[in-house]
Short mmCIF file of C-alpha atoms and ligand atoms in Angstrom, two decimals:
data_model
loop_
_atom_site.label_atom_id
_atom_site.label_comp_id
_atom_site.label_asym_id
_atom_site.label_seq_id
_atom_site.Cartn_x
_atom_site.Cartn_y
_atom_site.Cartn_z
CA UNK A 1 0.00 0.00 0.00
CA UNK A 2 1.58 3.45 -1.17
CA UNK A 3 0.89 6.10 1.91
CA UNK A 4 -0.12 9.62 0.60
CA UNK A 5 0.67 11.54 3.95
CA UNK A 6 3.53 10.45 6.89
CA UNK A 7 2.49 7.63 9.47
CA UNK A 8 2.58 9.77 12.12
CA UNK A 9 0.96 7.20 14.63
CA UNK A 10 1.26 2.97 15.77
CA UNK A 11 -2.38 2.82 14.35
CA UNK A 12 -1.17 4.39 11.00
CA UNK A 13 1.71 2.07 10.65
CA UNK A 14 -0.53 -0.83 11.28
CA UNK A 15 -2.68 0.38 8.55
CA UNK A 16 0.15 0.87 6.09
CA UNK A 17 0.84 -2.89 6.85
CA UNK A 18 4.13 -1.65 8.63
CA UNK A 19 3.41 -3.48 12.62
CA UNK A 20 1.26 -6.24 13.33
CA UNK A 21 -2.06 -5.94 15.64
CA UNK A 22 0.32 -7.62 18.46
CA UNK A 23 3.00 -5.70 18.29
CA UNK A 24 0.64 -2.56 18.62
CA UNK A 25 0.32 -2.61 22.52
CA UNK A 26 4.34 -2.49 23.20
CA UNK A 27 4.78 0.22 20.33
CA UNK A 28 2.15 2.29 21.79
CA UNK A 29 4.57 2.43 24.58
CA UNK A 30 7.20 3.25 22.59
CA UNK A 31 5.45 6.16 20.67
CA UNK A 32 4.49 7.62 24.52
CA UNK A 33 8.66 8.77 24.45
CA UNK A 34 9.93 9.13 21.09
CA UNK A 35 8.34 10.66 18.14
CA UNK A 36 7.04 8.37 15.47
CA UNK A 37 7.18 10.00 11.70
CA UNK A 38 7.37 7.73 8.16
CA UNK A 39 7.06 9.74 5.08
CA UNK A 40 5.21 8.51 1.70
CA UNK A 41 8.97 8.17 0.23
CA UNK A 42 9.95 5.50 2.71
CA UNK A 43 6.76 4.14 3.93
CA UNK A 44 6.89 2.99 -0.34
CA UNK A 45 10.50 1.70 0.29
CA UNK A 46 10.45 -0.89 3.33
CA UNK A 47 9.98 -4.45 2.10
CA UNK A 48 6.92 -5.82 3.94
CA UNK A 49 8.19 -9.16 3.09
CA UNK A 50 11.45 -9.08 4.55
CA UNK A 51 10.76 -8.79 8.50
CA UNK A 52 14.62 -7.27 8.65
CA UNK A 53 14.20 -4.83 6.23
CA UNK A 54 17.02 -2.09 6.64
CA UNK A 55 14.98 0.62 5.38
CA UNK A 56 11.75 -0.67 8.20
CA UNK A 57 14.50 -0.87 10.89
CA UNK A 58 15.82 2.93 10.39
CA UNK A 59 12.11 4.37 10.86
CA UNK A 60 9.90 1.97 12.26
CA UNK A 61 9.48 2.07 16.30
CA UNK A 62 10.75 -1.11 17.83
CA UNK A 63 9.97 -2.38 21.61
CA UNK A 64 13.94 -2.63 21.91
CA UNK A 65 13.86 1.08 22.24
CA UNK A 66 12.17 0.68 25.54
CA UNK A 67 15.04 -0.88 27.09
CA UNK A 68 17.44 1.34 28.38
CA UNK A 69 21.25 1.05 29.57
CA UNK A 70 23.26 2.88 32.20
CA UNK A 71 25.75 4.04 30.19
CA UNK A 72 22.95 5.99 27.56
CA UNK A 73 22.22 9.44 27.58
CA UNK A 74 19.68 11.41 27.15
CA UNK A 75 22.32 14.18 25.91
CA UNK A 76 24.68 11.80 24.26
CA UNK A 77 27.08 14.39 21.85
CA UNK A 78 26.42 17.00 24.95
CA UNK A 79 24.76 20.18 23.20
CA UNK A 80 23.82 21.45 26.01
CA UNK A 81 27.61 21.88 27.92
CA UNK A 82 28.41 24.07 24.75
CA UNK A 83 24.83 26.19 24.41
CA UNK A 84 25.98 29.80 25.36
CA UNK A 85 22.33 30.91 24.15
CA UNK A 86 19.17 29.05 22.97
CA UNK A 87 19.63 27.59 19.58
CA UNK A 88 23.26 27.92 19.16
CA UNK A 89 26.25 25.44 19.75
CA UNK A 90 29.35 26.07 20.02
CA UNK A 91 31.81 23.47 20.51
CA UNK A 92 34.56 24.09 18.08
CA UNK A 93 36.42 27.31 18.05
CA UNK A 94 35.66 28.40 14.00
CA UNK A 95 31.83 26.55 13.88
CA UNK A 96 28.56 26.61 15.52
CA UNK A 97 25.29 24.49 14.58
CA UNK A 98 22.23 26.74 14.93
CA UNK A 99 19.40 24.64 15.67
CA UNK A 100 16.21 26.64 14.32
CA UNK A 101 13.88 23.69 13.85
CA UNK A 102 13.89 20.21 16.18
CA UNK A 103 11.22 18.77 13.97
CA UNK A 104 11.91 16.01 11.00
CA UNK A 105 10.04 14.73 8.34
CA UNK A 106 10.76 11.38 9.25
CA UNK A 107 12.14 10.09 13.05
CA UNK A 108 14.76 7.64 13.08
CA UNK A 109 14.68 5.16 15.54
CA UNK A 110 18.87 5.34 16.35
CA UNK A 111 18.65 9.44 16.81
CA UNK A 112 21.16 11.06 18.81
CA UNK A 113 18.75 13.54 19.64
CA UNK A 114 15.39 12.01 20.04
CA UNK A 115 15.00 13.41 23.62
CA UNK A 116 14.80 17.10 21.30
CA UNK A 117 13.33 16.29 18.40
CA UNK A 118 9.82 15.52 17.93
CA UNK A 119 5.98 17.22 18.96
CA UNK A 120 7.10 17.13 22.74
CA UNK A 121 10.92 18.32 21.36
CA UNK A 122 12.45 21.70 21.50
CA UNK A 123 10.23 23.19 19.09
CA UNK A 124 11.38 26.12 16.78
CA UNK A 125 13.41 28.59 17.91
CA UNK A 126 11.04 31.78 18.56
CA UNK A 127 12.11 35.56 16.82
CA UNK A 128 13.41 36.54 20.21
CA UNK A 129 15.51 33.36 20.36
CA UNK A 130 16.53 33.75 16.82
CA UNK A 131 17.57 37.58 16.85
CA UNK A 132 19.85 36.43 20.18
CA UNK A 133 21.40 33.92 18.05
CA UNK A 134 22.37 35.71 15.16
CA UNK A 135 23.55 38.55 17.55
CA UNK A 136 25.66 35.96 19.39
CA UNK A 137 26.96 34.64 15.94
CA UNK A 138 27.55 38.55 14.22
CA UNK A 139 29.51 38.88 17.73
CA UNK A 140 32.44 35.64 17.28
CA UNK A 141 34.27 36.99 14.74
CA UNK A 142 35.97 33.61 14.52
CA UNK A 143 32.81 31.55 13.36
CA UNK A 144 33.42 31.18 9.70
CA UNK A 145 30.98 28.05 9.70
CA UNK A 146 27.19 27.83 10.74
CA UNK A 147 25.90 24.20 10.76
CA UNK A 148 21.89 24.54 10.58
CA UNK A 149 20.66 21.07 12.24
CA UNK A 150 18.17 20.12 14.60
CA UNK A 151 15.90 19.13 13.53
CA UNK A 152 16.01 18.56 10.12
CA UNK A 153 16.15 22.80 8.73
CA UNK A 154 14.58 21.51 5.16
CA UNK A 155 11.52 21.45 6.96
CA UNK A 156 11.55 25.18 7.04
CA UNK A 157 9.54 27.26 4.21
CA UNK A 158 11.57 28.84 1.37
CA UNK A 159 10.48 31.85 3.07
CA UNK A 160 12.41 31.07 6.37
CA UNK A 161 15.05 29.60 5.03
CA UNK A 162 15.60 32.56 2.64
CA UNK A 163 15.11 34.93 5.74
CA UNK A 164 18.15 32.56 7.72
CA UNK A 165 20.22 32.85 4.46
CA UNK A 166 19.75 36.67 4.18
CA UNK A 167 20.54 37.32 7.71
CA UNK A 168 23.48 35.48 7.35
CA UNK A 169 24.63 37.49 4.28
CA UNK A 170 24.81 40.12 6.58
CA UNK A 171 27.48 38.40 8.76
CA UNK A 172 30.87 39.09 7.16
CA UNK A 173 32.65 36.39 9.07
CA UNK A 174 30.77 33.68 8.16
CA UNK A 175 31.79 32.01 4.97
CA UNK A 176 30.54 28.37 5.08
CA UNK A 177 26.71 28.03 5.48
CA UNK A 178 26.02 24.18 5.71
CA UNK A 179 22.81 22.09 5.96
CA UNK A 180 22.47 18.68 8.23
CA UNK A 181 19.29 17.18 6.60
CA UNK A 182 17.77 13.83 5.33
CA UNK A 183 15.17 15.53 3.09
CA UNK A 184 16.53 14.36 -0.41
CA UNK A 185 15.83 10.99 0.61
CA UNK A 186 13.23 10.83 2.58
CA UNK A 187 11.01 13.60 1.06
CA UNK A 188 12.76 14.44 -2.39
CA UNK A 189 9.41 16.66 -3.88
CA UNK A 190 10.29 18.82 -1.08
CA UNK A 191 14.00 20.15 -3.42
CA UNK A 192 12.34 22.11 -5.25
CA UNK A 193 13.32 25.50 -7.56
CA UNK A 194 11.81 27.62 -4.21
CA UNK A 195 13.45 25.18 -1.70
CA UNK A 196 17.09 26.04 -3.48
CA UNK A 197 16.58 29.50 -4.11
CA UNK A 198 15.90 29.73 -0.46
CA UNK A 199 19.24 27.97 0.07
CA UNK A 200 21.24 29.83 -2.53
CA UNK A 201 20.33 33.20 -0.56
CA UNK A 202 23.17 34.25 0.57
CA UNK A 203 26.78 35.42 -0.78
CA UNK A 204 28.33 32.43 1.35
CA UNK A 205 28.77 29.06 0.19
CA UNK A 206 26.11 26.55 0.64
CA UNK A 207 27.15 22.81 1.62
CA UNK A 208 24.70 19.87 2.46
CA UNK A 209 25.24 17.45 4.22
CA UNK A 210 22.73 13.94 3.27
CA UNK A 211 22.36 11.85 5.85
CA UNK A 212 21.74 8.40 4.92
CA UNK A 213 22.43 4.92 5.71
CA UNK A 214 21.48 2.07 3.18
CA UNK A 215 22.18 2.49 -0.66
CA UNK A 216 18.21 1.97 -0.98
CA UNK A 217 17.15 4.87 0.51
CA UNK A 218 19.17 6.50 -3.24
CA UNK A 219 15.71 5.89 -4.98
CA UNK A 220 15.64 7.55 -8.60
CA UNK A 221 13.37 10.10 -7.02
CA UNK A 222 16.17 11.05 -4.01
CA UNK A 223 18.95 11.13 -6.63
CA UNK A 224 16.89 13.89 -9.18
CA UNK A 225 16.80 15.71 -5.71
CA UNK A 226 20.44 15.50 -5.57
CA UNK A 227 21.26 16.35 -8.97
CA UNK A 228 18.61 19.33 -8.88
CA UNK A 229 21.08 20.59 -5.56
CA UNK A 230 24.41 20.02 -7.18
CA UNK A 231 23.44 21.47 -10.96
CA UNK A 232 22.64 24.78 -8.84
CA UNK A 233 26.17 25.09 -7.29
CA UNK A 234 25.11 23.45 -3.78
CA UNK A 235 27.92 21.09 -2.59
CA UNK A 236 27.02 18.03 -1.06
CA UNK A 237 28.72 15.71 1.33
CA UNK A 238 27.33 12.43 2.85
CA UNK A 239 27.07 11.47 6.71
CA UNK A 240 26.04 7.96 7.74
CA UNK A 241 25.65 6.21 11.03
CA UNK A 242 27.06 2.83 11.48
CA UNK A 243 23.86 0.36 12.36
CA UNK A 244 23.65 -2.98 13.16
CA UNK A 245 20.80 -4.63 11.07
CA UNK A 246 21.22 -2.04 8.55
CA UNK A 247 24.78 -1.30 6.87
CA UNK A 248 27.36 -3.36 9.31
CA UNK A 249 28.75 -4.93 6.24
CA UNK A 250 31.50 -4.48 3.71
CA UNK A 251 29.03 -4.22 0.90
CA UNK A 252 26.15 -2.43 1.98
CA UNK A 253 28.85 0.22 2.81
CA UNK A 254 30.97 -0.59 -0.21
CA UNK A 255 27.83 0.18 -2.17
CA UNK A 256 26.32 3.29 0.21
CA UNK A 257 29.38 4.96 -0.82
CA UNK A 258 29.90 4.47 -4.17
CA UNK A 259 26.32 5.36 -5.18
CA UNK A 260 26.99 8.72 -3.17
CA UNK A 261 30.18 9.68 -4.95
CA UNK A 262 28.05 8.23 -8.43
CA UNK A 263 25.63 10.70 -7.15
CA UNK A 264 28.14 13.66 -6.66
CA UNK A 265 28.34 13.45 -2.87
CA UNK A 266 31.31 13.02 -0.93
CA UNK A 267 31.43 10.80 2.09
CA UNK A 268 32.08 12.75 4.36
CA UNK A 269 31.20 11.01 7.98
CA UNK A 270 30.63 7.72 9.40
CA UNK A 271 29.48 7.88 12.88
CA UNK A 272 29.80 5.42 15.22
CA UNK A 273 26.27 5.19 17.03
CA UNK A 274 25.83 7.83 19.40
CA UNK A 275 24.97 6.08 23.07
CA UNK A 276 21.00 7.83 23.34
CA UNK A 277 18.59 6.35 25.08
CA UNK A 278 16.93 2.97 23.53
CA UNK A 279 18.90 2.60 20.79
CA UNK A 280 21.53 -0.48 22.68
CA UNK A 281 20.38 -2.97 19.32
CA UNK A 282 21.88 -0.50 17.01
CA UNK A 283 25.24 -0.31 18.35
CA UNK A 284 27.79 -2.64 17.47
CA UNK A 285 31.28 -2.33 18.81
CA UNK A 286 34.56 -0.08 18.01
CA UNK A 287 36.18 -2.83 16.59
CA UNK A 288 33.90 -4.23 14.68
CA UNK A 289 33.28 -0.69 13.52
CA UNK A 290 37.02 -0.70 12.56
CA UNK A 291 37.43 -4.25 10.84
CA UNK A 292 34.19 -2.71 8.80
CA UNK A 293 36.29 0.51 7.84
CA UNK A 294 39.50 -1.69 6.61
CA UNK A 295 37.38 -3.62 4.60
CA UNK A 296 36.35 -0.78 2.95
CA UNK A 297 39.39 0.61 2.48
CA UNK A 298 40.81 -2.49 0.73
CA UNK A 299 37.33 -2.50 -1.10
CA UNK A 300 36.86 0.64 -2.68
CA UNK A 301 38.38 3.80 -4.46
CA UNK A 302 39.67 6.78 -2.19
CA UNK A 303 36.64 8.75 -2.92
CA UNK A 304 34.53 6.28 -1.28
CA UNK A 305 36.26 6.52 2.35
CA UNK A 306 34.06 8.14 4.69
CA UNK A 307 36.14 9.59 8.47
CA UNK A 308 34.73 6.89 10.83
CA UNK A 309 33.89 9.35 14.10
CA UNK A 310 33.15 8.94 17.39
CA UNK A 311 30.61 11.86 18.90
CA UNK A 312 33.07 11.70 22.67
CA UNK A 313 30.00 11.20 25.06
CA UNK A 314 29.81 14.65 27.50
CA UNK A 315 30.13 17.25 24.36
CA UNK A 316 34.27 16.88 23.96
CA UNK A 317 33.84 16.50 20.47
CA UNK A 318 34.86 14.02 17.47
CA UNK A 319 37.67 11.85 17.63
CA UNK A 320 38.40 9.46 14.24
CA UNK A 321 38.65 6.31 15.31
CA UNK A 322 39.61 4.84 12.06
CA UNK A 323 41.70 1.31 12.09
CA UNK A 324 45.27 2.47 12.90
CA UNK A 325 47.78 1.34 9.82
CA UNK A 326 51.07 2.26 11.84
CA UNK A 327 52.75 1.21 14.37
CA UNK A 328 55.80 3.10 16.35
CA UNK A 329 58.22 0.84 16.84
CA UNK A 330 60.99 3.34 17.80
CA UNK A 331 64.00 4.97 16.84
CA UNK A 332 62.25 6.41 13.35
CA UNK A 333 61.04 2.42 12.70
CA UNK A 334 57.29 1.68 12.17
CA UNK A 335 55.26 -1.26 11.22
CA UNK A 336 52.81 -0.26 8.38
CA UNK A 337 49.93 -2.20 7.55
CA UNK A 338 48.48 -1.99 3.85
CA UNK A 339 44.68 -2.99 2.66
CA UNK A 340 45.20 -6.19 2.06
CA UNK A 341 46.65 -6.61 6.48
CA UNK A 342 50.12 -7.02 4.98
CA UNK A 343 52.68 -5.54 7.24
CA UNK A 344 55.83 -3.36 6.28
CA UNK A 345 58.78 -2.00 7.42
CA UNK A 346 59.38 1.87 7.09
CA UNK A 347 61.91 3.67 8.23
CA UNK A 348 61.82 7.70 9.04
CA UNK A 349 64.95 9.44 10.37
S1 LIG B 401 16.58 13.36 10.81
FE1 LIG B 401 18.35 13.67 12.18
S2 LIG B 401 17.58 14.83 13.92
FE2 LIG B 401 15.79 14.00 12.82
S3 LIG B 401 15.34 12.05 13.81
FE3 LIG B 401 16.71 11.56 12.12
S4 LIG B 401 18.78 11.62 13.03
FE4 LIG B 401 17.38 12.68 14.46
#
C-alpha cells in the first residue's frame, strides 16, 4: 500500500501494513517517548516481506527502544555543555550548529537527539531566540561556519530559510553556510526550484550534508533531488551512522558509498552510534566498527572513504577512530599495515 501523507501514529503504521495488531500494545509504549514520523517516500521503500528490512528498521518504532542502559544518555554528543544561548552550539572554536527547527520529516529510531526532536521536542526557535542567536553569531568573529541542524532545517519554508540565508549574508565572518538534513531521501518533492533559491540566498557558500544509511534509501526520485542541488552550485557531502541490522557490512557500505560519490556526494562522515537512550540494538562495537572501515578501504576507491567518528560522550567533540595502519616501533622504525593486512617496514629518520 503506497501512503499519501507520513504515518505519524502505531495505528497508522498498522494500517500501512508496517506493525502487526500484536506488536501494537508495546509500540504504543514506545510512541508515549519518542516521536514516530514515516514519510510517503519511505513508507513505499520498506519491504513488507522481509521482517529485517534495513529501510523498516531505520524508521519503524521497535519495543527494543524501551530498554534502556546505564551508560545511555539522554544528551549523548552534549549540546547542552556548549549552548551559550538558545539555539546555538558552540563546541569548536571556527563553527557553531544553529538549531532553528527540532522537527523532521521522518524520526529515526537510532537518533542522537530524540530526547529534542519531535511534537514534545524543543520546538522552533522563537524571533526573540533567533535575533539572540544571530547577535551571538555577528559577535564571534571567529565563526566562519554555521551548521543549521536540529531538527532537520529543510523542513523550514523557502520563506524562512531565505530569511536565515539573508541574515546570514549580513554576517561578514561567516563564509561556510552548511545544511544537516535527510530531506533528499526521505522527502525528495520537497527540493524544489523555491526550496534552493531559499538555500542559494546568501553570498556564502552553501554545503549539504545527506544523511543516509542504506544504498536503498538513493531511490531515482532522491537522486533527481540530488542532482537538482548540485546542478545549482550546492555542494554536497554524505554522513552515515554505522547500524547494526542495517549497513554493518562491507558491501552495503561498499555500495552506500559508491552510489553517493556516483551521485556527486562526498562521504564525508561515518558515525559510530551515538549512546542515546533505547537505541543499545543499534550499536555494534569499536572494533567491529574498525574491521568494517579496513574492509572498505581495501574495497573501494579513495573517494569512497568516509572519516569513521566517534561523537566523545559529555560534548568533547569528534575523535576518528579509524583502524590504525602504523605502528611506532621506535627509533624512526614503524610497522605499516596496507589494505590487504600485509605488514611493512618503514623507516623515518
Ligand atoms: S533526521 Fe536527524 S535529527 Fe531527525 S530524527 Fe533523524 S537523526 Fe534525528
Amino acid at each position: 500500500m503506497t501512503a499519501l501523507r507520513s504515518l505519524k501514529t502505531i495505528a497508522d503504521l498498522e494500517e500501512a501494513g508496517l506493525v502487526s495488531a500484536e506488536q501494537r500494545p508495546g509500540l504504543e509504549a514506545v510512541a508515549e517517548h519518542y516521536a514516530v514520523a514515516v514519510t510517503p517516500a519511505i513508507a513505499a521503500l520498506i519491504d513488507r516481506n522481509d521482517e529485517n528490512d534495513p529501510i523498516a528498521r531505520q524508521f519503524v518504532p521497535d519495543a527494543a527502544e524501551l530498554l534502556r542502559l546505564p551508560e545511555e544518555r539522554e544528551d549523548p554528543i552534549g549540546d547542552a555543555a556548549h549552548s551559550p544561548v538558545e539555539g546555538i552550539v558552540h563546541r569548536y572554536p571556527d563553527r557553531v550548529l544553529l538549531k532553528a527547527v527540532h522537527v523532521c520529516p521522518v524520526y529515526c529510531r537510532f537518533c542522537f537527539r530524540r530526547e529534542m526532536v519531535g511534537p514534545q521536542g524543543l520546538g522552533t526557535l522563537a524571533s526573540q531566540a533567533m535575533d539572540t542567536a544571530f547577535a551571538y553569531i555577528a559577535a564571534h568573529p571567529e565563526i566562519w561556519e554555521v551548521i543549521l541542524t536540529g531538527g532537520d532545517p529543510l523542513v523550514l519554508s523557502p520563506r524562512r530559510l531565505a530569511a536565515i540565508m539573508e541574515r546570514l549574508a549580513s554576517i561578514d565572518h561567516v563564509k561556510i553556510v552548511r545544511f544537516h538534513t535527510r530531506v533528499p531521501v526521505v522527502e525528495p518533492e520537497r527540493v524544489d526550484a523555491a526550496l534552493i533559491d531559499a538555500l542559494k540566498a546568501s553570498s556564502k557558500t552553501t554545503y549539504l550534508a545527506l544523511h543516509a544509511n542504506h544504498p536503498r534509501e538513493l531511490t531515482a526520485s532522491a537522486k533527481a533531488a540530488c542532482a537538482r542541488l548540485v546542478d545549482s552550485g550546492v555542494v554536497m557531502v554524505s554522513q552515515s551512522v554505522l547500524l547494526k541490522g542495517v549497513n554493518d557490512d562491507a558491501e552495503t557500505l561498499a555500495s552506500l558509498m559508491r552510489t553517493f560519490v556516483e551521485n556527486r556526494i562526498k562521504p564525508y562522515y561515518l558515525h559510530h552510534p551515538d549512546l542515546a537512550p533505547g537505541t543499545s540494538h543499534f550499536r555494534l562495537s569499536i572494533e567491529e566498527g574498525q574491521a568494517l572501515v579496513a574492509a572498505l578501504r581495501g574495497r573501494v576507491s579513495g573517494l569512497c572513504q568516509p572519516t569513521y567518528i566517534l561523537d566523545i560522550p559529555g560534548g568533547h567533540g569528534k575523535a576518528v577512530i579509524s583502524a590504525s595502519t602504523i605502528e611506532d616501533n621506535g627509533g624512526g622504525c614503524f610497522s605499516v599495515t596496507d589494505f590487504r593486512g600485509e605488514g611493512h617496514d618503514y623507516v623515518s629518520k
